[in-house]
XYZ file of C-alpha atoms in Angstrom:
590
model
C 110.568 111.521 74.633
C 112.983 108.821 75.716
C 116.331 107.993 77.216
C 119.117 105.916 75.641
C 117.408 106.158 72.259
C 119.618 106.356 69.227
C 118.237 106.819 65.783
C 119.545 103.630 64.226
C 117.804 102.426 61.133
C 115.022 100.259 62.515
C 114.368 97.125 60.514
C 111.606 95.660 62.748
C 112.483 92.015 62.515
C 112.062 88.862 64.587
C 113.390 89.259 68.118
C 114.060 86.701 70.855
C 114.179 88.035 74.387
C 114.305 86.681 77.959
C 112.785 88.896 80.646
C 113.168 88.320 84.384
C 111.142 90.344 86.869
C 110.337 90.919 90.537
C 107.914 93.240 92.322
C 107.027 94.389 95.834
C 110.313 93.213 97.337
C 109.722 95.463 100.386
C 113.273 95.307 101.784
C 113.234 91.507 102.225
C 116.960 91.184 101.599
C 117.324 88.122 103.815
C 115.502 84.832 103.211
C 112.106 84.278 104.820
C 111.197 81.310 107.003
C 108.286 80.054 104.898
C 105.941 77.264 105.979
C 104.820 74.800 103.294
C 102.124 72.138 103.313
C 103.232 68.925 101.597
C 101.501 65.590 101.242
C 103.685 62.504 101.316
C 101.492 59.429 100.941
C 98.902 59.659 103.698
C 101.073 61.997 105.763
C 100.716 65.799 105.753
C 103.954 67.653 106.439
C 104.129 71.339 107.316
C 107.851 72.050 107.238
C 109.619 75.401 107.121
C 112.036 76.318 104.387
C 114.461 79.158 103.765
C 112.811 81.051 100.896
C 113.917 83.881 98.651
C 116.199 86.747 99.563
C 118.321 88.946 97.326
C 121.327 86.610 97.281
C 119.197 83.806 95.822
C 117.616 86.176 93.315
C 121.126 87.200 92.227
C 122.151 83.563 91.729
C 119.111 82.833 89.592
C 119.541 86.027 87.550
C 123.144 85.056 86.773
C 121.915 81.657 85.573
C 119.156 83.101 83.399
C 121.409 85.785 81.932
C 124.035 83.171 81.084
C 121.408 80.930 79.487
C 120.119 83.829 77.392
C 123.608 84.681 76.172
C 124.266 81.059 75.257
C 120.995 80.883 73.316
C 121.687 84.267 71.668
C 118.667 85.869 73.226
C 118.422 89.359 74.628
C 118.035 89.677 78.411
C 116.282 92.219 80.640
C 115.757 92.276 84.415
C 112.979 94.591 85.637
C 111.407 95.583 88.971
C 107.696 96.524 89.114
C 107.876 98.773 92.175
C 107.576 98.878 95.972
C 111.090 98.162 97.159
C 110.660 100.464 100.201
C 109.145 99.548 103.584
C 108.478 96.072 104.958
C 111.401 95.112 107.210
C 113.835 96.469 109.749
C 116.297 97.100 106.926
C 114.079 99.921 105.751
C 113.234 101.168 109.247
C 116.951 101.494 109.989
C 118.505 102.492 106.671
C 115.547 103.945 104.741
C 116.377 103.721 101.016
C 120.147 103.406 101.320
C 120.199 99.637 101.760
C 117.637 99.234 98.985
C 119.805 101.205 96.577
C 122.902 99.163 97.405
C 121.154 95.804 97.174
C 119.244 96.591 93.979
C 122.432 97.861 92.344
C 123.993 94.480 93.095
C 121.153 92.774 91.196
C 122.009 94.770 88.033
C 118.484 95.872 87.192
C 117.703 97.326 83.778
C 114.858 99.474 85.152
C 112.379 99.882 88.017
C 109.002 101.602 88.249
C 107.899 103.810 91.140
C 105.695 102.045 93.714
C 103.295 103.705 96.126
C 105.306 102.734 99.217
C 108.308 104.589 97.836
C 106.266 107.729 98.610
C 105.072 106.923 102.132
C 107.384 109.582 103.544
C 107.129 112.087 100.711
C 109.478 112.866 97.843
C 112.730 113.370 99.746
C 113.582 109.683 100.402
C 112.835 108.878 96.744
C 115.149 111.661 95.607
C 117.923 110.332 97.838
C 117.302 106.828 96.508
C 117.486 107.745 92.816
C 120.791 109.515 93.405
C 122.277 106.227 94.596
C 120.877 103.745 92.058
C 122.612 102.953 88.780
C 119.516 102.070 86.726
C 116.592 104.078 85.255
C 113.682 104.893 87.552
C 110.424 104.932 85.611
C 107.669 107.262 86.806
C 105.841 107.931 83.570
C 102.678 109.513 84.978
C 104.396 111.502 87.756
C 104.375 115.160 86.760
C 107.585 116.751 88.025
C 107.400 119.706 85.646
C 106.375 122.212 88.334
C 108.523 120.853 91.130
C 109.813 123.456 93.573
C 113.525 123.576 92.743
C 114.366 125.295 96.019
C 113.696 122.044 97.911
C 116.736 120.273 99.314
C 116.023 117.064 97.380
C 114.548 117.373 93.900
C 113.633 114.704 91.376
C 113.134 116.613 88.136
C 116.870 117.360 88.015
C 117.873 113.681 88.097
C 118.705 112.254 84.675
C 117.747 108.673 85.563
C 114.151 109.628 86.477
C 111.825 109.153 83.500
C 108.691 111.091 84.368
C 105.599 112.652 82.763
C 105.752 115.032 79.792
C 102.854 117.507 80.093
C 103.181 118.818 76.529
C 102.461 115.362 75.051
C 100.607 113.937 78.088
C 102.866 110.906 77.792
C 105.700 109.200 79.666
C 109.381 109.465 79.016
C 110.475 106.027 77.860
C 113.573 103.928 77.773
C 114.942 102.289 74.667
C 116.988 99.114 75.104
C 118.747 97.763 72.049
C 118.808 93.998 71.703
C 121.365 93.579 68.991
C 120.144 96.069 66.392
C 116.479 95.805 67.412
C 114.952 98.387 69.824
C 112.644 97.542 72.721
C 110.788 100.401 74.430
C 110.081 100.290 78.174
C 108.068 102.766 80.225
C 106.368 102.757 83.605
C 103.210 104.043 85.251
C 102.051 104.025 88.851
C 98.762 104.397 90.694
C 97.336 107.736 89.599
C 95.438 108.202 92.874
C 98.798 108.285 94.644
C 97.818 111.230 96.820
C 95.035 109.095 98.323
C 97.275 106.234 99.439
C 100.765 107.717 99.782
C 102.428 111.082 100.451
C 103.738 112.688 97.263
C 104.631 116.358 97.614
C 101.870 118.720 96.541
C 103.979 120.159 93.707
C 104.334 116.744 91.995
C 100.885 115.341 91.082
C 100.074 112.205 89.114
C 98.397 112.082 85.698
C 95.784 109.541 84.622
C 97.519 106.193 84.104
C 95.443 104.869 81.210
C 95.607 108.085 79.201
C 99.353 108.252 79.814
C 99.759 104.678 78.565
C 97.734 105.335 75.401
C 99.664 108.510 74.560
C 103.020 106.892 75.288
C 102.315 103.936 73.010
C 101.478 106.394 70.219
C 104.689 108.321 70.873
C 106.832 105.184 70.847
C 105.249 103.839 67.672
C 105.679 107.205 65.957
C 109.405 106.663 66.507
C 109.222 103.378 64.582
C 109.398 101.031 67.594
C 106.769 98.300 67.917
C 108.088 96.098 70.730
C 106.786 97.796 73.874
C 106.905 96.743 77.535
C 104.974 98.460 80.316
C 106.223 98.295 83.896
C 103.071 98.823 85.952
C 102.480 99.468 89.628
C 98.698 99.512 89.369
C 97.659 96.057 90.590
C 96.728 92.839 88.810
C 93.036 93.528 88.178
C 93.867 97.074 87.098
C 96.488 95.712 84.668
C 93.842 93.487 83.095
C 91.430 96.405 82.814
C 94.135 98.570 81.262
C 95.022 95.859 78.730
C 91.387 95.678 77.641
C 91.410 99.409 76.851
C 94.679 99.836 74.955
C 96.381 98.341 71.930
C 99.961 98.185 70.786
C 101.529 96.840 73.998
C 103.464 93.580 73.969
C 103.766 92.871 77.688
C 102.683 94.277 81.084
C 104.944 93.467 84.022
C 102.935 94.300 87.116
C 103.137 94.843 90.846
C 101.225 96.266 93.832
C 98.688 93.441 94.368
C 101.337 90.817 95.298
C 99.845 88.361 92.800
C 101.801 85.128 92.406
C 100.675 83.731 89.086
C 100.845 79.963 88.717
C 99.909 76.796 90.558
C 101.566 76.447 93.969
C 98.691 74.523 95.539
C 100.684 71.288 95.914
C 102.996 73.033 98.371
C 100.229 74.892 100.213
C 100.633 78.314 98.621
C 97.509 78.440 96.488
C 96.761 78.844 92.800
C 96.281 82.001 90.723
C 95.793 82.614 87.014
C 98.385 80.942 84.859
C 101.604 82.835 84.285
C 101.372 85.261 81.361
C 97.578 85.539 81.145
C 96.461 87.160 77.870
C 94.062 90.110 77.682
C 93.469 91.806 74.324
C 96.609 90.147 72.879
C 98.708 91.596 75.717
C 100.574 89.271 78.078
C 100.391 90.153 81.785
C 102.818 88.835 84.412
C 103.366 89.420 88.134
C 105.597 87.603 90.610
C 104.290 87.645 94.184
C 106.105 89.705 96.816
C 108.797 89.949 99.480
C 111.642 88.614 97.301
C 110.328 85.052 97.651
C 110.014 84.401 93.944
C 111.257 85.397 90.519
C 109.312 85.464 87.272
C 110.894 84.945 83.884
C 109.697 84.401 80.328
C 111.125 83.713 76.881
C 109.377 85.800 74.239
C 109.590 85.904 70.474
C 108.312 88.967 68.662
C 107.494 89.058 64.959
C 108.407 91.995 62.742
C 105.136 93.754 63.650
C 105.896 93.578 67.376
C 103.359 90.850 68.120
C 104.226 88.142 70.628
C 104.259 84.947 68.595
C 105.863 82.709 71.204
C 105.700 82.949 74.980
C 106.811 80.564 77.707
C 107.670 81.225 81.302
C 106.846 80.764 84.955
C 107.158 82.098 88.446
C 109.747 80.304 90.557
C 109.816 80.060 94.328
C 113.512 80.247 95.284
C 114.268 77.839 98.119
C 117.130 76.465 100.165
C 117.801 72.733 100.000
C 116.727 71.717 103.521
C 113.386 71.375 105.282
C 113.079 72.381 108.925
C 110.736 71.369 111.726
C 110.282 74.865 113.174
C 110.146 78.527 112.126
C 113.531 79.289 113.666
C 114.974 76.707 111.251
C 117.329 75.114 113.761
C 115.935 71.553 113.524
C 116.320 69.799 110.191
C 113.715 67.252 109.131
C 115.788 64.200 108.207
C 113.336 61.317 108.398
C 112.169 59.425 105.300
C 109.078 61.613 104.825
C 111.071 64.835 104.870
C 113.729 63.414 102.555
C 110.978 62.405 100.120
C 109.463 65.877 100.441
C 112.822 67.437 99.558
C 112.940 65.291 96.449
C 109.384 66.354 95.549
C 110.300 70.042 95.887
C 113.379 69.556 93.755
C 111.148 68.257 90.943
C 108.363 70.821 91.339
C 108.007 72.873 88.129
C 107.600 76.149 90.011
C 110.388 75.667 92.560
C 114.102 76.279 92.120
C 116.550 75.194 94.801
C 119.499 77.548 94.570
C 122.448 78.799 96.575
C 123.062 82.363 97.692
C 125.273 84.546 95.533
C 128.445 85.130 97.612
C 128.979 88.744 96.508
C 125.448 89.889 97.354
C 125.446 87.874 100.570
C 128.788 89.392 101.581
C 127.522 92.952 101.110
C 124.472 92.223 103.227
C 126.453 90.511 105.986
C 129.244 93.066 106.134
C 127.321 96.295 105.737
C 123.827 95.850 107.160
C 123.212 92.652 109.124
C 125.196 93.550 112.288
C 123.037 96.567 113.147
C 119.853 94.639 112.432
C 120.956 91.733 114.621
C 121.694 94.100 117.490
C 118.112 95.352 117.459
C 116.738 91.850 117.079
C 118.388 90.988 120.386
C 117.061 94.055 122.219
C 113.961 92.802 124.057
C 111.642 95.568 125.273
C 108.688 93.563 126.638
C 107.271 90.119 127.217
C 103.866 89.326 125.763
C 102.090 86.948 128.128
C 99.439 85.805 125.632
C 98.678 85.988 121.938
C 97.321 89.404 120.946
C 95.039 89.465 117.940
C 94.923 92.091 115.223
C 92.046 92.389 112.766
C 91.089 95.391 110.732
C 87.310 95.196 111.104
C 85.817 94.000 114.396
C 84.089 90.631 114.096
C 82.225 88.253 116.394
C 85.415 87.854 118.466
C 85.898 91.599 118.865
C 88.332 94.064 117.365
C 92.086 94.473 117.323
C 93.803 94.005 120.671
C 96.904 95.776 119.373
C 95.744 98.858 117.454
C 94.323 100.577 120.590
C 97.636 99.995 122.365
C 99.483 101.491 119.397
C 97.126 104.475 119.594
C 97.967 104.751 123.309
C 101.663 104.929 122.387
C 101.069 108.004 120.175
C 99.389 109.689 123.150
C 102.260 108.700 125.438
C 105.099 109.752 123.128
C 103.720 113.114 122.097
C 102.712 114.121 125.618
C 106.102 113.024 126.908
C 107.670 115.396 124.379
C 105.682 118.513 125.121
C 102.442 118.168 123.168
C 99.048 118.226 124.910
C 97.275 115.370 123.153
C 93.835 114.408 124.468
C 92.788 111.597 122.111
C 94.132 109.395 119.319
C 92.551 107.981 116.152
C 94.640 105.401 114.285
C 93.798 103.500 111.116
C 93.770 99.691 111.351
C 95.968 99.279 108.263
C 98.848 100.948 110.090
C 99.224 97.786 112.176
C 100.425 94.854 110.109
C 100.286 91.696 112.207
C 99.137 89.978 115.391
C 101.572 89.273 118.238
C 102.386 85.855 119.613
C 103.188 85.256 123.252
C 106.873 85.604 124.079
C 109.661 88.147 123.949
C 109.065 91.279 121.901
C 112.118 93.001 120.447
C 112.686 96.350 118.786
C 113.067 94.436 115.548
C 109.659 92.811 115.972
C 108.065 96.235 116.351
C 109.882 98.111 113.598
C 110.262 95.210 111.193
C 106.944 93.379 111.505
C 104.280 95.032 113.648
C 104.725 98.645 112.505
C 107.094 98.410 109.538
C 105.930 101.533 107.718
C 108.172 104.439 108.656
C 105.375 106.998 108.844
C 105.629 109.802 111.441
C 102.877 110.694 113.902
C 101.531 114.153 114.528
C 98.829 116.132 116.309
C 96.095 118.567 115.354
C 93.322 120.674 116.894
C 89.711 120.069 115.841
C 86.241 120.711 117.173
C 84.191 117.968 118.773
C 81.926 117.985 115.731
C 84.896 117.231 113.475
C 86.030 114.336 115.704
C 82.684 112.656 115.025
C 83.039 113.258 111.273
C 86.582 111.803 111.243
C 85.405 108.605 112.950
C 82.354 108.280 110.737
C 84.273 108.923 107.534
C 86.855 106.278 108.415
C 84.196 103.650 109.201
C 82.093 104.548 106.154
C 85.183 104.068 104.004
C 86.177 100.778 105.654
C 82.683 99.284 105.308
C 81.634 100.880 101.984
C 78.632 102.334 103.788
C 77.245 104.967 101.418
C 80.653 105.578 99.835
C 83.052 103.753 97.527
C 85.681 102.868 100.085
C 89.366 102.177 99.589
C 89.577 99.180 101.927
C 89.239 97.999 105.503
C 92.567 99.530 106.498
C 90.862 102.831 107.267
C 88.866 101.423 110.192
C 89.567 103.706 113.212
C 90.901 102.429 116.507
C 91.021 105.055 119.209
C 92.451 105.987 122.574
C 90.449 108.079 125.075
C 87.331 108.066 122.870
C 84.165 105.978 122.892
C 81.068 106.231 120.728
C 78.276 104.388 118.944
C 78.298 104.091 115.160
C 74.811 103.731 113.690
C 75.162 102.486 110.135
C 71.536 103.140 109.205
C 71.650 106.863 110.055
C 72.046 109.535 107.401
C 75.553 110.421 106.267
C 77.099 112.888 108.678
C 75.095 111.752 111.691
C 76.212 108.157 112.249
C 78.398 108.723 115.324
C 76.365 109.048 118.504
C 77.163 109.284 122.228
C 80.733 110.450 121.536
C 82.710 110.760 124.771
C 86.284 111.631 125.701
C 88.252 110.430 128.718
C 90.197 112.871 130.875
C 92.314 111.912 133.912
C 90.593 114.584 136.011
C 86.922 114.021 135.118
C 86.763 110.550 133.583
C 84.377 110.098 130.663
C 82.706 113.290 129.483
C 80.472 114.063 126.469
C 82.376 115.635 123.579
C 81.156 119.190 123.003
C 80.533 119.989 119.342
C 82.085 123.452 119.363
C 84.918 122.834 121.827
C 88.412 122.409 120.395
C 90.342 119.246 121.290
C 93.880 118.099 120.448
C 94.172 114.731 118.752
C 96.918 112.576 117.285
C 97.094 110.360 114.198
C 99.713 109.247 111.719
C 100.886 111.817 109.184
C 99.247 109.601 106.580
C 95.796 109.995 108.135
C 96.429 113.685 108.822
C 96.473 114.240 105.062
C 92.816 113.235 104.939
C 93.365 109.954 103.135
C 91.010 106.965 102.887
C 87.983 108.327 104.685
C 89.813 110.763 106.956
C 88.911 113.858 104.908
C 87.285 115.599 107.881
C 90.657 115.821 109.600
C 91.548 118.536 107.084
C 89.139 120.820 108.980
C 91.823 121.129 111.676
C 92.700 124.503 113.163
C 95.875 125.669 111.412
C 98.255 123.216 109.757
C 98.833 120.731 112.557
C 102.168 119.408 113.765
C 104.098 116.411 112.408
C 106.731 115.025 114.754
C 109.996 113.263 113.977
C 108.741 110.076 115.652
C 107.513 107.101 113.630
C 104.730 104.791 114.765
C 107.379 102.219 115.703
C 109.299 104.849 117.683
C 106.189 105.601 119.743
C 105.373 101.968 120.465
C 108.989 101.170 121.326
C 109.193 104.170 123.667
C 106.029 103.208 125.514
C 107.135 99.602 126.030
C 110.696 100.565 126.922
C 109.458 102.902 129.645
C 106.532 100.703 130.715
C 107.029 97.097 129.514
C 104.238 95.944 131.789
C 101.618 97.880 129.814
C 101.398 95.241 127.097
C 100.211 92.690 129.677
C 98.144 95.024 131.828
C 96.522 96.961 129.004
C 92.778 96.326 129.159
C 92.000 95.580 125.542
C 88.346 94.955 126.322
C 88.000 98.324 128.038
C 89.823 99.958 125.144
C 87.458 98.315 122.683
C 84.512 99.575 124.719
C 85.855 103.059 124.179
C 85.241 102.834 120.446
C 82.822 99.927 120.053
C 79.995 100.516 117.648
C 76.965 98.735 116.361
C 75.049 98.611 113.179
C 77.792 98.172 110.589
């Protein structure tokens, strides 16, 4: 099953095509202040440069599209998922700004990313109603979607989802001259474990969907097939080793920047367009810093017989001495460094497209700037965030974020006694200085996930903590990453890694204002708070599903809670006893 497919007589002949692609743009519409490391003679320079942004991507796309037309090549521009989240533009405008800005880039298609589903299906449904390009979700089964919901996806004609009867994806056919190219997309099939899709819209196995879709496309006489994947780079390579008949995988999710950027301090990955099982695989970093593009020639059998391309870091023309980019480096060394960047094979110095820049400046920047100027606290020293505690200790920020959940919910009528928050919900450390609303919502807690509360027994509290640590440390389980590590407020315990599963949390205590620290009673019911993400039992938090009733999810995001706490009590960020907080949940043995 496909969209935009017309039954022309297919001759299957040589085809020349240019493909440009981005992935994981995460609402980075504006350029980023990016620090480089450059060697000029014996001198090491670490200048800052204005990098990426949608206006630069638009300029480069116009250039590549024009070049393709001049060379009589077809042209496609594709997005490999995760446009949501990441900056204040998403915190403020949710998917509206993303839809407007992506429409300006004139995409040919985009695949669903996991962060599109952080807040459930409704924001995705609103987003697809605004975009003017196909939205590929080939292993997302919308066939049993509840049509009484306010926002539905199965009714939208630009959503290409899963077909249960054939266990394959709907696919898109793009005609390049009189030659068809098929495009389809798949996303992480364990989406329910890392995001928040509605229960009535599950995900099918990605690999089986890919195999069945290739068969379906080829049965229609098309042999030039492109997969848009939001699975991750290693997963793309594994998939390529298990299927045949694909020409190209354009990937996302793992933020992999293929190519050699080591001479400017940004590392080196596999070469662009690595080949696995005769399938080319490409991915282009993240955060709208770079653009990938390749020129491909297909033979009549759909095989790639010629491939050339690269990832390009899109930069402004000046080098700066500081991150605020208000001091230009104009000495001989910096001038020479500018010349070096201009000749670097994986760097393109380009201007901002005036139309895209104008939309951003006129429609969205003013509200963002207002919040960037709203200072809510002063941080008197650097505060460190790590996911797993190390020899220096644990996160100094995550316990304070947990405190803010407690503060916000109790202020608004809930009776929360403790908080458990996953480390991955906090995204960065804090430097000393002024802290604005924008810093909180755009950098520290950029994921617009609401917080909630639930009632569980003391025995379940211990199981929640243990499950989260087991998952984060792969202790007796196949974990999903260190982001599950639990930071708490009003709880302290010992985690004994060598104990049997289910009995690793010892000496669990809860703090009450009236009685101080008290042992947690196994059968007593307590009220706790976590993010809505953790409340779904994801990534080691399965025990939380043993809550009494369904729990309560508030309208407040993590950033809302933290902002409220610091607005009401700005001194707490300086007076908060991080060491005491860490003692409340410190553990040994893992």
